[in-house]
Amino acid sequence: QVQLVESGGGLVQAGGSLRLSCAASGRTFSRYAMGWFRQAGGKERDFVAGISRTGGSTAYADSVKGRFTISRDNTKNTVYLQMNTLKPEDTAVYYCAAAVVGDWYAPTAHDEYDYWGQGTQVTVSS
């Protein structure tokens, strides 16, 4: 089992940047593909980005391609989400998730992920 703790959320103006971090407990971080999802008020939790166990494969939602970058550091048990050129519609609670899947696969579906963090709020003002 793995525990996930997100950080780095906050309030930023449109066009600005934030970097989210997700720290995982345990010594088996490299066994999990990792992902970021977001949920705006009253809406479903949507996929944002995913990364395979060793970082060799990534996947992005169309809405964030070219603006967001997911990365991971297996020596620090941490996955990151660099968010640039933020828009008001990026406002949401952002969740980190871990998936027990094979290597070279970056899951995109909510039900592929086994463990979830508590979320961090990102608010983008216009």
CSV table of C-alpha atoms in Angstrom, one decimal:
chain,number,residue,atom,x,y,z
A,1,GLN,CA,0.0,0.0,0.0
A,2,VAL,CA,1.1,3.6,-0.6
A,3,GLN,CA,0.1,6.9,0.9
A,4,LEU,CA,0.1,10.0,-1.2
A,5,VAL,CA,0.3,13.6,-0.1
A,6,GLU,CA,-0.1,16.5,-2.5
A,7,SER,CA,1.3,20.0,-2.1
A,8,GLY,CA,2.0,23.1,-4.1
A,9,GLY,CA,-1.5,24.3,-4.8
A,10,GLY,CA,-2.6,27.9,-4.3
A,11,LEU,CA,-4.0,31.0,-6.0
A,12,VAL,CA,-2.4,32.3,-9.2
A,13,GLN,CA,-3.3,34.7,-11.9
A,14,ALA,CA,-4.2,33.6,-15.3
A,15,GLY,CA,-1.0,33.1,-17.4
A,16,GLY,CA,0.9,32.1,-14.3
A,17,SER,CA,2.6,28.9,-13.2
A,18,LEU,CA,2.4,26.4,-10.4
A,19,ARG,CA,4.2,23.2,-9.7
A,20,LEU,CA,2.4,20.5,-7.8
A,21,SER,CA,4.2,17.8,-5.9
A,22,CYS,CA,3.0,14.4,-4.7
A,23,ALA,CA,5.1,12.6,-2.1
A,24,ALA,CA,4.6,8.8,-1.7
A,25,SER,CA,5.3,6.7,1.3
A,26,GLY,CA,7.1,3.4,1.2
A,27,ARG,CA,10.0,2.0,-0.7
A,28,THR,CA,8.2,0.7,-3.7
A,29,PHE,CA,7.4,3.9,-5.5
A,30,SER,CA,8.9,2.8,-8.7
A,31,ARG,CA,6.4,-0.1,-8.9
A,32,TYR,CA,3.5,2.4,-9.5
A,33,ALA,CA,2.5,4.4,-12.5
A,34,MET,CA,1.4,7.8,-11.3
A,35,GLY,CA,-1.3,10.2,-12.4
A,36,TRP,CA,-2.9,13.6,-11.8
A,37,PHE,CA,-6.6,14.2,-11.9
A,38,ARG,CA,-8.7,17.2,-11.1
A,39,GLN,CA,-12.2,17.9,-10.0
A,40,ALA,CA,-14.0,21.2,-10.3
A,41,GLY,CA,-17.0,22.0,-8.1
A,42,GLY,CA,-20.0,19.8,-9.0
A,43,LYS,CA,-18.2,18.0,-11.8
A,44,GLU,CA,-16.6,14.6,-12.3
A,45,ARG,CA,-12.9,13.9,-11.5
A,46,ASP,CA,-11.1,14.2,-14.8
A,47,PHE,CA,-7.8,12.8,-16.0
A,48,VAL,CA,-5.0,15.4,-16.4
A,49,ALA,CA,-1.7,13.5,-16.8
A,50,GLY,CA,-0.1,10.2,-16.3
A,51,ILE,CA,3.4,8.8,-16.2
A,52,SER,CA,4.7,5.2,-16.3
A,53,ARG,CA,6.7,3.5,-13.6
A,54,THR,CA,10.1,4.6,-14.9
A,55,GLY,CA,8.9,7.8,-16.6
A,56,GLY,CA,9.4,6.5,-20.1
A,57,SER,CA,5.8,7.0,-21.1
A,58,THR,CA,3.5,10.0,-20.4
A,59,ALA,CA,-0.1,10.8,-21.3
A,60,TYR,CA,-2.1,14.1,-21.1
A,61,ALA,CA,-5.6,15.3,-21.4
A,62,ASP,CA,-6.1,17.4,-24.6
A,63,SER,CA,-7.0,20.4,-22.5
A,64,VAL,CA,-3.5,20.6,-20.9
A,65,LYS,CA,-1.2,19.4,-23.7
A,66,GLY,CA,1.6,21.8,-24.3
A,67,ARG,CA,0.9,23.6,-20.9
A,68,PHE,CA,1.4,20.9,-18.3
A,69,THR,CA,4.3,18.5,-17.8
A,70,ILE,CA,4.3,15.5,-15.5
A,71,SER,CA,7.5,14.1,-14.2
A,72,ARG,CA,8.8,11.9,-11.5
A,73,ASP,CA,11.8,11.3,-9.3
A,74,ASN,CA,11.9,7.7,-8.1
A,75,THR,CA,14.9,8.5,-5.8
A,76,LYS,CA,12.6,11.0,-3.9
A,77,ASN,CA,9.4,9.1,-4.2
A,78,THR,CA,7.8,12.1,-5.8
A,79,VAL,CA,5.8,12.9,-8.8
A,80,TYR,CA,5.4,16.5,-10.1
A,81,LEU,CA,3.0,18.4,-12.3
A,82,GLN,CA,4.4,21.6,-13.8
A,83,MET,CA,1.5,23.8,-14.8
A,84,ASN,CA,2.2,26.8,-17.1
A,85,THR,CA,0.0,29.3,-18.8
A,86,LEU,CA,-2.8,28.6,-16.4
A,87,LYS,CA,-6.3,29.5,-17.2
A,88,PRO,CA,-9.4,30.1,-15.0
A,89,GLU,CA,-10.8,26.8,-16.2
A,90,ASP,CA,-7.9,25.0,-14.7
A,91,THR,CA,-9.3,25.8,-11.3
A,92,ALA,CA,-10.0,22.6,-9.4
A,93,VAL,CA,-8.9,20.3,-6.7
A,94,TYR,CA,-5.9,18.3,-8.0
A,95,TYR,CA,-5.5,14.7,-6.9
A,96,CYS,CA,-2.5,12.5,-7.2
A,97,ALA,CA,-3.0,8.8,-7.8
A,98,ALA,CA,-1.0,5.6,-8.0
A,99,ALA,CA,-1.7,2.6,-10.2
A,100,VAL,CA,-0.4,-1.0,-10.1
A,101,VAL,CA,0.3,-1.6,-13.7
A,102,GLY,CA,3.0,-2.9,-16.0
A,103,ASP,CA,5.9,-0.8,-17.0
A,104,TRP,CA,5.8,1.6,-20.0
A,105,TYR,CA,2.1,2.3,-19.4
A,106,ALA,CA,0.6,5.6,-18.3
A,107,PRO,CA,-3.0,5.0,-17.2
A,108,THR,CA,-5.6,7.5,-18.1
A,109,ALA,CA,-8.8,6.0,-16.6
A,110,HIS,CA,-10.0,6.8,-13.1
A,111,ASP,CA,-10.6,3.1,-12.4
A,112,GLU,CA,-7.1,2.1,-13.3
A,113,TYR,CA,-5.7,3.8,-10.2
A,114,ASP,CA,-5.6,2.1,-6.9
A,115,TYR,CA,-4.5,4.8,-4.4
A,116,TRP,CA,-5.4,8.4,-4.1
A,117,GLY,CA,-4.2,11.5,-2.2
A,118,GLN,CA,-6.4,14.0,-0.5
A,119,GLY,CA,-6.0,16.7,-3.1
A,120,THR,CA,-4.7,20.2,-3.3
A,121,GLN,CA,-6.7,23.3,-4.4
A,122,VAL,CA,-5.6,25.2,-7.4
A,123,THR,CA,-7.4,28.5,-8.1
A,124,VAL,CA,-6.7,30.6,-11.2
A,125,SER,CA,-8.0,34.1,-11.2
A,126,SER,CA,-8.8,36.0,-14.4
